[in-house]
Amino acid sequence: MNSPENLLLKNATVVNPESSQVADVLIQNGKITEVAAHIENSEAHIIDLKGKFIFPGFIDLHVHLREPGQEEKETLATGLAAAVHGGITAVCSMPNTNPITDNEYFIKFLVDKAWEINKAKLYPIGAITKQSKGEEISEIVSMIRAGAMAFSDDGLPLENMLVLRRALQYIQPYNKPIILHCENKHLSLDGSMNEGELSTILGLPGIHRACEEASIAQSIEVAKYFGRIHIAHVSTKGSVEIIRLAKQRGIAVTAETAPHYFALTEKDVNNYNTNAKMNPPLRTEEDRRAIIEGLRDGTLDAIATDHAPHAVDDKNKEFNLAAFGIIGLETSVMVTMQKLVQEEGFPLELIAKICSTNPANILGVHSGHVKAGYVADLTVINKEANWEVKDYQLYSKSKNTPFIGMQGKGKAFMTIVNGKIAWQEKV
Ligand SMILES: [Zn+2]
Ligand SMILES: [Zn+2]
C-alpha cells in the first residue's frame, strides 16, 4: 500500500465506548499517538474529516472466507478486500474450509497469505476437534502458536458435552474463546426455514427455535463449571433470555448476533427467496425485537456477519435444496447504521462497543479504542450518506444477499488498518 506512514485526521467526531468528542487523531508508524482538540504536525499527511465519525476498527468475529478449497465462492483476497470496503478492519475466519483448518500449517498459511494481501486483518479460527468431527480435540496449542485467535467447529454443533468440557479445560491457560454453533441436530431435522405458521403455509420443513435454545442452555450449564464460551449467531427471543439469565448468574458467556436477525424476519422468505435462507433461519418480528433489546442491554455482546459466500448455482435451486448462508461483510455497517442508529436510536458509543470493543475483548486483542497507545485500526463513518445495496458494487466474489435493493443512511467512508488507508470512498 502506498499510503503515507503518518496521518493526521482532523475535525472528526472521535467515538469511544465511553464517550465521543470532536478531536484530531495523530497516527505514527501504525499507532495512535495522540488524540486532542488541536494537533499540529508538519510531517503527517493531513486529512480533513469534518462531519465524519472515527470509530475504533470494526471486528467481525464470524466470517467464512472459503479458502482453501472453495475459491470459486470467495478467496482471502476478495474476502479481505470486501471487509475493508464494508468498513471492517479485522475478520475472524471460520475453519470449515476444505480441508478443515485444524492444524498449525493451515493456520500459518492463512496468516501469511493475509499479511501479503494487506487489506483487513485476519484472526484465524482453528477447529476445536480434528476434522470438526466433534470427537478428538485438535492441536490447539500449536495452532495458537501459529496465530489462531479462537476455536470453533462452526457449521456443526459440538454435541458431545464431554468434548466441550475437555476443550474448555485444555484452552483455559491461553484465554482464547471457544465459539459454539448451537443447534440440536436431533430437533432440527431437515428444516430450511423458521418453524411456524409461515413454514406451514409455504409448505417448507421448519427449524424449530428449540433447536437453538436447547443447545445454548446445555452449553451454558457446562460452561458454568469448566470455562468461557462464546455463542455464535443468536436468532431467537428465547436464546436472548437464556443468555441474559446466564450473565446474571455470573457464567462466563458472551454472544453475537448478525445484522439479518435484527433487520429481517421470516417474511423475507415469503417468495421462496433463497438469499433469505440461512442457519439459524430468520425468525419472527417478536424475535427481531428481542435481538435488538439484547444488543441494547448488553446481553448480546457483538455484531458478527456469519458472511457465507455461495456460488449462484448453490442458491439457484428449490428453497429446501439451496445452500444455507448469506454474505454480509459489505452490508454490516450500512444495515447497523440504518436499523440500530437511525431507526432504534442506538448511541454511537454503543455501536463502538458492539462492533469493536467487545469483539476485541472477546478475542483478547489490544484494540477497540481510539486512544493514544492503541493500534491505528479505524472505521470512519459518514452518518449522513444515503445508500442502496447494488450487487455490482460488491467486492465479494459471491452476491448472495437479501439486502440487494435495500436503502438506508450511514456507511463507511474510510477504513484504516495498521495506520494505513486500506480503502476509502471515492469523492
Ligand atoms: Zn454456525
Ligand atoms: Zn458460520
Short mmCIF file of C-alpha atoms and ligand atoms in Angstrom, two decimals:
data_model
loop_
_atom_site.label_atom_id
_atom_site.label_comp_id
_atom_site.label_asym_id
_atom_site.label_seq_id
_atom_site.Cartn_x
_atom_site.Cartn_y
_atom_site.Cartn_z
CA MET A 1 0.00 0.00 0.00
CA ASN A 2 1.24 3.46 -0.88
CA SER A 3 -0.50 5.48 1.79
CA PRO A 4 1.75 7.58 3.99
CA GLU A 5 3.19 6.37 7.27
CA ASN A 6 1.96 9.26 9.38
CA LEU A 7 -1.58 10.57 9.21
CA LEU A 8 -3.25 13.47 10.95
CA LEU A 9 -7.03 13.08 10.89
CA LYS A 10 -8.62 16.42 11.65
CA ASN A 11 -12.02 17.66 12.88
CA ALA A 12 -13.93 14.35 13.03
CA THR A 13 -16.02 13.18 15.97
CA VAL A 14 -13.98 10.52 17.74
CA VAL A 15 -16.23 7.77 19.12
CA ASN A 16 -15.09 5.60 22.02
CA PRO A 17 -17.27 3.19 24.01
CA GLU A 18 -17.33 5.65 26.95
CA SER A 19 -17.78 8.99 25.16
CA SER A 20 -17.47 10.97 21.94
CA GLN A 21 -15.72 14.26 21.18
CA VAL A 22 -14.64 16.33 18.19
CA ALA A 23 -10.87 15.91 18.04
CA ASP A 24 -7.79 15.40 15.90
CA VAL A 25 -6.11 12.00 15.75
CA LEU A 26 -2.40 11.61 15.06
CA ILE A 27 -1.19 8.28 13.69
CA GLN A 28 2.52 7.48 13.58
CA ASN A 29 4.03 4.18 12.45
CA GLY A 30 0.77 2.31 12.68
CA LYS A 31 -0.22 3.51 16.14
CA ILE A 32 -2.43 6.24 17.52
CA THR A 33 0.00 8.59 19.28
CA GLU A 34 -2.26 11.48 20.20
CA VAL A 35 -5.96 12.37 20.38
CA ALA A 36 -6.54 16.03 21.25
CA ALA A 37 -8.62 19.12 20.38
CA HIS A 38 -5.92 20.64 18.13
CA ILE A 39 -2.84 18.81 16.91
CA GLU A 40 -0.17 20.31 14.66
CA ASN A 41 2.33 18.08 12.91
CA SER A 42 4.25 19.17 9.83
CA GLU A 43 5.36 15.67 8.83
CA ALA A 44 1.99 13.94 8.82
CA HIS A 45 -0.34 13.76 5.85
CA ILE A 46 -3.40 15.79 6.86
CA ILE A 47 -6.92 14.55 6.10
CA ASP A 48 -9.87 16.76 6.99
CA LEU A 49 -12.73 14.56 8.22
CA LYS A 50 -15.12 17.30 9.36
CA GLY A 51 -18.60 15.87 9.82
CA LYS A 52 -17.36 12.26 9.83
CA PHE A 53 -17.14 9.83 12.77
CA ILE A 54 -13.98 7.92 13.67
CA PHE A 55 -14.71 4.60 15.38
CA PRO A 56 -12.25 2.03 16.67
CA GLY A 57 -11.86 -0.52 13.84
CA PHE A 58 -14.81 -2.87 13.50
CA ILE A 59 -14.01 -6.54 14.11
CA ASP A 60 -16.18 -9.26 12.59
CA LEU A 61 -15.96 -12.36 14.78
CA HIS A 62 -17.64 -14.70 12.30
CA VAL A 63 -16.71 -14.93 8.62
CA HIS A 64 -16.40 -17.76 6.11
CA LEU A 65 -13.65 -16.94 3.61
CA ARG A 66 -13.79 -20.35 1.84
CA GLU A 67 -10.03 -20.63 1.27
CA PRO A 68 -8.63 -23.22 0.96
CA GLY A 69 -10.97 -25.42 -1.03
CA GLN A 70 -13.87 -23.33 -2.31
CA GLU A 71 -12.13 -20.45 -4.06
CA GLU A 72 -14.96 -20.23 -6.58
CA LYS A 73 -17.10 -18.75 -3.74
CA GLU A 74 -14.55 -16.46 -2.06
CA THR A 75 -10.81 -16.15 -1.56
CA LEU A 76 -8.79 -14.48 1.16
CA ALA A 77 -8.03 -11.69 -1.32
CA THR A 78 -11.66 -10.99 -2.26
CA GLY A 79 -12.98 -11.51 1.27
CA LEU A 80 -10.43 -9.24 2.97
CA ALA A 81 -10.98 -6.58 0.28
CA ALA A 82 -14.75 -6.86 0.82
CA ALA A 83 -14.19 -6.36 4.56
CA VAL A 84 -12.35 -3.04 4.23
CA HIS A 85 -14.85 -1.94 1.58
CA GLY A 86 -17.55 -2.50 4.20
CA GLY A 87 -15.67 -0.65 6.96
CA ILE A 88 -14.38 -3.73 8.77
CA THR A 89 -10.73 -3.73 9.81
CA ALA A 90 -10.38 -7.31 11.07
CA VAL A 91 -12.18 -10.58 10.46
CA CYS A 92 -12.15 -13.97 12.16
CA SER A 93 -12.21 -16.77 9.59
CA MET A 94 -14.13 -19.93 10.42
CA PRO A 95 -12.25 -23.22 9.94
CA ASN A 96 -14.85 -25.14 7.93
CA THR A 97 -12.69 -24.87 4.83
CA ASN A 98 -11.73 -27.83 2.67
CA PRO A 99 -9.60 -29.30 4.16
CA ILE A 100 -10.71 -28.19 7.63
CA THR A 101 -8.36 -25.68 9.29
CA ASP A 102 -7.43 -27.93 12.19
CA ASN A 103 -3.63 -27.72 12.37
CA GLU A 104 -0.79 -25.19 12.63
CA TYR A 105 0.22 -25.47 8.97
CA PHE A 106 -3.16 -24.30 7.72
CA ILE A 107 -3.26 -21.51 10.29
CA LYS A 108 0.19 -20.35 9.18
CA PHE A 109 -0.86 -20.49 5.53
CA LEU A 110 -3.80 -18.16 6.30
CA VAL A 111 -1.76 -15.76 8.45
CA ASP A 112 1.00 -15.45 5.81
CA LYS A 113 -1.39 -15.03 2.92
CA ALA A 114 -3.46 -12.37 4.71
CA TRP A 115 -0.26 -10.50 5.50
CA GLU A 116 0.64 -10.42 1.80
CA ILE A 117 -2.86 -9.33 0.80
CA ASN A 118 -2.56 -6.41 3.21
CA LYS A 119 -6.24 -5.44 3.46
CA ALA A 120 -8.32 -6.31 6.54
CA LYS A 121 -6.52 -8.10 9.36
CA LEU A 122 -7.14 -11.80 9.65
CA TYR A 123 -7.66 -13.54 13.00
CA PRO A 124 -7.93 -17.21 12.03
CA ILE A 125 -10.14 -19.58 13.99
CA GLY A 126 -8.94 -23.17 14.32
CA ALA A 127 -11.18 -26.23 14.61
CA ILE A 128 -11.89 -27.41 18.17
CA THR A 129 -11.84 -31.04 17.08
CA LYS A 130 -9.92 -32.89 14.37
CA GLN A 131 -11.76 -32.55 11.06
CA SER A 132 -14.50 -30.84 13.13
CA LYS A 133 -15.88 -34.30 13.72
CA GLY A 134 -16.68 -33.50 17.34
CA GLU A 135 -14.60 -36.37 18.68
CA GLU A 136 -10.90 -35.71 19.30
CA ILE A 137 -9.53 -32.32 20.40
CA SER A 138 -7.26 -30.83 17.71
CA GLU A 139 -3.72 -29.49 18.28
CA ILE A 140 -4.97 -26.32 19.92
CA VAL A 141 -1.66 -25.18 21.45
CA SER A 142 0.37 -25.42 18.24
CA MET A 143 -2.41 -23.61 16.38
CA ILE A 144 -2.31 -20.79 18.96
CA ARG A 145 1.47 -20.53 18.43
CA ALA A 146 0.85 -20.26 14.68
CA GLY A 147 -1.66 -17.44 15.18
CA ALA A 148 -5.09 -18.97 15.88
CA MET A 149 -7.18 -16.49 17.84
CA ALA A 150 -10.23 -18.61 18.68
CA PHE A 151 -11.62 -22.12 18.21
CA SER A 152 -14.87 -23.37 16.73
CA ASP A 153 -16.39 -26.29 14.84
CA ASP A 154 -18.84 -23.83 13.24
CA GLY A 155 -21.14 -25.23 10.62
CA LEU A 156 -21.79 -28.03 13.05
CA PRO A 157 -22.77 -28.11 16.71
CA LEU A 158 -20.41 -29.62 19.26
CA GLU A 159 -22.79 -32.28 20.51
CA ASN A 160 -20.65 -34.27 22.91
CA MET A 161 -20.54 -32.26 26.13
CA LEU A 162 -17.54 -34.21 27.38
CA VAL A 163 -15.61 -32.93 24.35
CA LEU A 164 -16.73 -29.39 25.21
CA ARG A 165 -15.61 -29.88 28.81
CA ARG A 166 -12.17 -31.11 27.69
CA ALA A 167 -11.78 -28.29 25.17
CA LEU A 168 -12.65 -25.67 27.81
CA GLN A 169 -10.21 -27.12 30.32
CA TYR A 170 -7.45 -27.52 27.74
CA ILE A 171 -7.73 -23.95 26.49
CA GLN A 172 -8.07 -22.26 29.88
CA PRO A 173 -4.42 -21.09 30.26
CA TYR A 174 -4.46 -19.42 26.84
CA ASN A 175 -7.51 -17.16 27.24
CA LYS A 176 -8.89 -17.89 23.76
CA PRO A 177 -12.63 -18.20 23.19
CA ILE A 178 -14.44 -21.38 22.23
CA ILE A 179 -17.14 -20.31 19.76
CA LEU A 180 -20.19 -22.53 19.61
CA HIS A 181 -22.66 -23.07 16.79
CA CYS A 182 -25.58 -24.07 18.99
CA GLU A 183 -28.05 -26.34 17.25
CA ASN A 184 -29.60 -29.56 18.44
CA LYS A 185 -29.47 -31.59 15.23
CA HIS A 186 -31.93 -34.18 16.55
CA LEU A 187 -34.51 -31.42 16.87
CA SER A 188 -33.72 -29.57 13.66
CA LEU A 189 -34.45 -32.50 11.31
CA ASP A 190 -34.02 -31.27 7.72
CA GLY A 191 -35.71 -27.92 8.11
CA SER A 192 -34.97 -24.97 5.87
CA MET A 193 -36.79 -22.01 7.49
CA ASN A 194 -38.26 -20.98 10.84
CA GLU A 195 -40.89 -23.48 12.01
CA GLY A 196 -44.25 -21.82 12.42
CA GLU A 197 -47.37 -20.70 10.64
CA LEU A 198 -45.49 -19.34 7.65
CA SER A 199 -43.45 -22.52 7.06
CA THR A 200 -46.75 -24.45 7.06
CA ILE A 201 -48.31 -22.04 4.55
CA LEU A 202 -45.23 -22.21 2.31
CA GLY A 203 -45.04 -25.99 2.69
CA LEU A 204 -41.41 -25.85 3.79
CA PRO A 205 -39.91 -28.02 6.54
CA GLY A 206 -39.23 -25.91 9.64
CA ILE A 207 -36.31 -25.44 12.04
CA HIS A 208 -37.83 -25.01 15.49
CA ARG A 209 -36.44 -22.37 17.84
CA ALA A 210 -35.96 -25.13 20.41
CA CYS A 211 -33.01 -26.45 18.33
CA GLU A 212 -31.03 -23.35 19.16
CA GLU A 213 -32.29 -22.70 22.67
CA ALA A 214 -31.85 -26.25 23.98
CA SER A 215 -28.28 -26.35 22.70
CA ILE A 216 -27.40 -22.94 24.18
CA ALA A 217 -28.88 -23.86 27.57
CA GLN A 218 -26.95 -27.13 27.67
CA SER A 219 -23.64 -25.47 26.70
CA ILE A 220 -24.11 -22.75 29.30
CA GLU A 221 -24.55 -25.29 32.08
CA VAL A 222 -21.24 -26.91 31.06
CA ALA A 223 -19.51 -23.51 30.82
CA LYS A 224 -20.66 -22.77 34.36
CA TYR A 225 -18.15 -25.31 35.66
CA PHE A 226 -15.42 -25.52 33.02
CA GLY A 227 -14.73 -22.20 31.29
CA ARG A 228 -15.72 -19.45 28.91
CA ILE A 229 -17.89 -19.87 25.82
CA HIS A 230 -18.98 -17.54 23.02
CA ILE A 231 -22.33 -18.27 21.36
CA ALA A 232 -22.49 -17.70 17.60
CA HIS A 233 -25.41 -16.26 15.61
CA VAL A 234 -28.16 -15.85 18.22
CA SER A 235 -31.53 -15.66 16.46
CA THR A 236 -34.38 -16.17 18.96
CA LYS A 237 -36.04 -14.36 21.84
CA GLY A 238 -35.67 -17.47 23.99
CA SER A 239 -31.90 -17.56 23.36
CA VAL A 240 -31.57 -13.92 24.41
CA GLU A 241 -33.47 -14.71 27.64
CA ILE A 242 -31.29 -17.75 28.41
CA ILE A 243 -28.07 -15.75 27.86
CA ARG A 244 -29.35 -12.77 29.89
CA LEU A 245 -30.08 -15.08 32.82
CA ALA A 246 -26.70 -16.83 32.47
CA LYS A 247 -24.91 -13.48 32.67
CA GLN A 248 -26.90 -12.59 35.78
CA ARG A 249 -25.77 -15.92 37.25
CA GLY A 250 -22.16 -14.91 36.63
CA ILE A 251 -21.44 -17.54 33.99
CA ALA A 252 -18.64 -16.69 31.53
CA VAL A 253 -20.69 -16.45 28.35
CA THR A 254 -20.61 -13.94 25.52
CA ALA A 255 -22.77 -13.91 22.41
CA GLU A 256 -23.08 -12.44 18.94
CA THR A 257 -25.93 -11.86 16.56
CA ALA A 258 -25.92 -10.97 12.85
CA PRO A 259 -27.41 -7.94 11.07
CA HIS A 260 -30.01 -10.12 9.30
CA TYR A 261 -31.50 -11.14 12.65
CA PHE A 262 -32.18 -7.53 13.64
CA ALA A 263 -33.07 -6.31 10.13
CA LEU A 264 -35.19 -9.10 8.61
CA THR A 265 -37.81 -11.68 9.57
CA GLU A 266 -39.12 -14.96 8.17
CA LYS A 267 -41.46 -12.88 6.00
CA ASP A 268 -38.44 -12.14 3.81
CA VAL A 269 -38.56 -15.82 2.81
CA ASN A 270 -42.13 -15.37 1.57
CA ASN A 271 -41.41 -15.57 -2.14
CA TYR A 272 -39.08 -18.56 -1.65
CA ASN A 273 -36.11 -16.21 -1.81
CA THR A 274 -33.11 -18.50 -1.29
CA ASN A 275 -31.00 -15.45 -0.44
CA ALA A 276 -33.04 -15.29 2.78
CA LYS A 277 -32.06 -18.85 3.70
CA MET A 278 -29.50 -19.25 6.44
CA ASN A 279 -28.92 -21.35 9.56
CA PRO A 280 -30.22 -20.42 12.08
CA PRO A 281 -33.13 -19.13 10.00
CA LEU A 282 -34.76 -15.71 10.01
CA ARG A 283 -37.34 -15.67 12.80
CA THR A 284 -40.39 -13.56 13.69
CA GLU A 285 -40.87 -9.88 14.48
CA GLU A 286 -41.00 -10.75 18.19
CA ASP A 287 -37.57 -12.36 17.91
CA ARG A 288 -36.20 -9.43 15.93
CA ARG A 289 -37.35 -7.06 18.70
CA ALA A 290 -35.73 -9.27 21.36
CA ILE A 291 -32.43 -9.32 19.44
CA ILE A 292 -32.42 -5.51 19.29
CA GLU A 293 -33.16 -5.25 23.02
CA GLY A 294 -30.46 -7.86 23.72
CA LEU A 295 -27.91 -5.68 21.91
CA ARG A 296 -29.16 -2.58 23.71
CA ASP A 297 -28.89 -4.02 27.24
CA GLY A 298 -25.58 -5.83 26.69
CA THR A 299 -26.95 -9.39 26.69
CA LEU A 300 -25.63 -9.72 23.14
CA ASP A 301 -22.04 -8.53 23.03
CA ALA A 302 -21.25 -8.27 19.35
CA ILE A 303 -22.44 -7.96 15.79
CA ALA A 304 -20.87 -10.58 13.53
CA THR A 305 -21.98 -11.24 9.98
CA ASP A 306 -21.63 -15.02 9.50
CA HIS A 307 -20.54 -13.94 5.98
CA ALA A 308 -21.16 -17.12 3.97
CA PRO A 309 -20.47 -16.76 0.23
CA HIS A 310 -22.12 -19.18 -2.17
CA ALA A 311 -21.96 -19.53 -5.94
CA VAL A 312 -25.09 -18.76 -7.96
CA ASP A 313 -25.71 -22.47 -8.59
CA ASP A 314 -25.79 -23.22 -4.85
CA LYS A 315 -28.64 -20.75 -4.36
CA ASN A 316 -30.44 -21.09 -7.70
CA LYS A 317 -32.39 -24.15 -6.55
CA GLU A 318 -35.64 -25.09 -4.87
CA PHE A 319 -35.73 -23.46 -1.45
CA ASN A 320 -35.20 -26.60 0.60
CA LEU A 321 -32.29 -27.72 -1.61
CA ALA A 322 -30.47 -24.37 -1.70
CA ALA A 323 -27.36 -23.76 0.42
CA PHE A 324 -27.64 -22.04 3.80
CA GLY A 325 -25.95 -18.68 4.30
CA ILE A 326 -25.61 -15.12 3.05
CA ILE A 327 -22.75 -12.69 2.57
CA GLY A 328 -22.56 -9.76 4.99
CA LEU A 329 -19.15 -8.06 5.15
CA GLU A 330 -20.11 -5.14 2.91
CA THR A 331 -23.61 -4.53 4.27
CA SER A 332 -23.00 -4.95 8.02
CA VAL A 333 -22.09 -1.32 8.78
CA MET A 334 -24.83 0.05 6.50
CA VAL A 335 -27.55 -2.17 7.96
CA THR A 336 -26.33 -1.44 11.50
CA MET A 337 -26.36 2.32 10.93
CA GLN A 338 -29.85 2.23 9.41
CA LYS A 339 -31.56 -0.30 11.67
CA LEU A 340 -29.90 0.41 15.02
CA VAL A 341 -28.83 4.07 14.82
CA GLN A 342 -31.44 5.64 12.54
CA GLU A 343 -34.45 3.52 13.50
CA GLU A 344 -33.69 2.46 17.07
CA GLY A 345 -31.66 5.42 18.30
CA PHE A 346 -28.65 3.41 19.49
CA PRO A 347 -25.96 5.82 20.73
CA LEU A 348 -22.76 5.74 18.66
CA GLU A 349 -20.78 4.76 21.77
CA LEU A 350 -22.83 1.55 21.94
CA ILE A 351 -22.09 0.88 18.27
CA ALA A 352 -18.35 1.25 19.04
CA LYS A 353 -18.80 -1.26 21.84
CA ILE A 354 -20.69 -3.98 19.95
CA CYS A 355 -18.74 -3.62 16.69
CA SER A 356 -15.25 -3.11 18.09
CA THR A 357 -14.51 -3.00 21.83
CA ASN A 358 -16.44 -6.12 22.83
CA PRO A 359 -15.17 -8.25 19.92
CA ALA A 360 -11.60 -7.11 20.77
CA ASN A 361 -12.13 -8.10 24.41
CA ILE A 362 -13.61 -11.47 23.46
CA LEU A 363 -10.50 -12.19 21.36
CA GLY A 364 -8.12 -10.64 23.89
CA VAL A 365 -6.56 -8.19 21.42
CA HIS A 366 -5.42 -4.71 22.42
CA SER A 367 -7.76 -2.65 20.23
CA GLY A 368 -11.28 -1.29 20.34
CA HIS A 369 -10.45 2.27 21.42
CA VAL A 370 -9.44 5.46 19.62
CA LYS A 371 -6.82 6.46 22.18
CA ALA A 372 -3.08 7.06 22.29
CA GLY A 373 -1.20 3.79 22.54
CA TYR A 374 -3.75 1.76 20.62
CA VAL A 375 -3.18 0.31 17.16
CA ALA A 376 -4.49 2.58 14.38
CA ASP A 377 -7.26 0.32 13.12
CA LEU A 378 -10.10 2.75 12.45
CA THR A 379 -13.50 2.74 10.81
CA VAL A 380 -14.53 6.19 9.57
CA ILE A 381 -18.26 6.55 9.02
CA ASN A 382 -20.30 9.08 7.08
CA LYS A 383 -23.51 9.10 9.11
CA GLU A 384 -25.41 11.14 6.55
CA ALA A 385 -24.54 9.19 3.40
CA ASN A 386 -27.54 7.64 1.66
CA TRP A 387 -27.01 4.22 0.12
CA GLU A 388 -28.64 1.46 -1.84
CA VAL A 389 -27.11 -2.02 -1.96
CA LYS A 390 -26.24 -2.96 -5.55
CA ASP A 391 -24.75 -6.33 -6.43
CA TYR A 392 -22.27 -4.98 -8.97
CA GLN A 393 -20.72 -2.74 -6.30
CA LEU A 394 -19.83 -5.65 -4.01
CA TYR A 395 -16.18 -6.71 -3.84
CA SER A 396 -17.10 -10.16 -2.56
CA LYS A 397 -16.89 -12.93 -5.15
CA SER A 398 -20.43 -14.06 -4.30
CA LYS A 399 -23.54 -11.91 -4.33
CA ASN A 400 -25.92 -14.00 -2.22
CA THR A 401 -27.54 -11.36 -0.04
CA PRO A 402 -31.17 -10.46 0.70
CA PHE A 403 -30.08 -6.83 1.20
CA ILE A 404 -29.73 -6.06 -2.52
CA GLY A 405 -32.07 -3.15 -3.23
CA MET A 406 -32.24 -2.09 0.43
CA GLN A 407 -31.81 1.62 1.05
CA GLY A 408 -30.65 3.47 4.14
CA LYS A 409 -28.44 6.07 5.72
CA GLY A 410 -24.93 5.84 7.17
CA LYS A 411 -21.99 3.93 5.74
CA ALA A 412 -18.23 3.50 5.85
CA PHE A 413 -16.20 6.38 4.41
CA MET A 414 -12.65 5.20 5.07
CA THR A 415 -11.02 2.11 6.56
CA ILE A 416 -7.61 2.39 8.19
CA VAL A 417 -5.65 -0.73 9.10
CA ASN A 418 -2.33 -0.51 10.98
CA GLY A 419 -2.22 3.22 10.29
CA LYS A 420 -2.62 2.85 6.53
CA ILE A 421 -5.65 3.67 4.43
CA ALA A 422 -6.92 0.28 3.26
CA TRP A 423 -9.99 1.66 1.49
CA GLN A 424 -11.70 5.00 1.06
CA GLU A 425 -14.82 6.32 -0.60
CA LYS A 426 -14.08 7.88 -3.96
CA VAL A 427 -15.07 11.51 -3.74
ZN ZN B 1 -22.85 -21.58 12.51
ZN ZN B 2 -20.91 -19.59 10.36
#
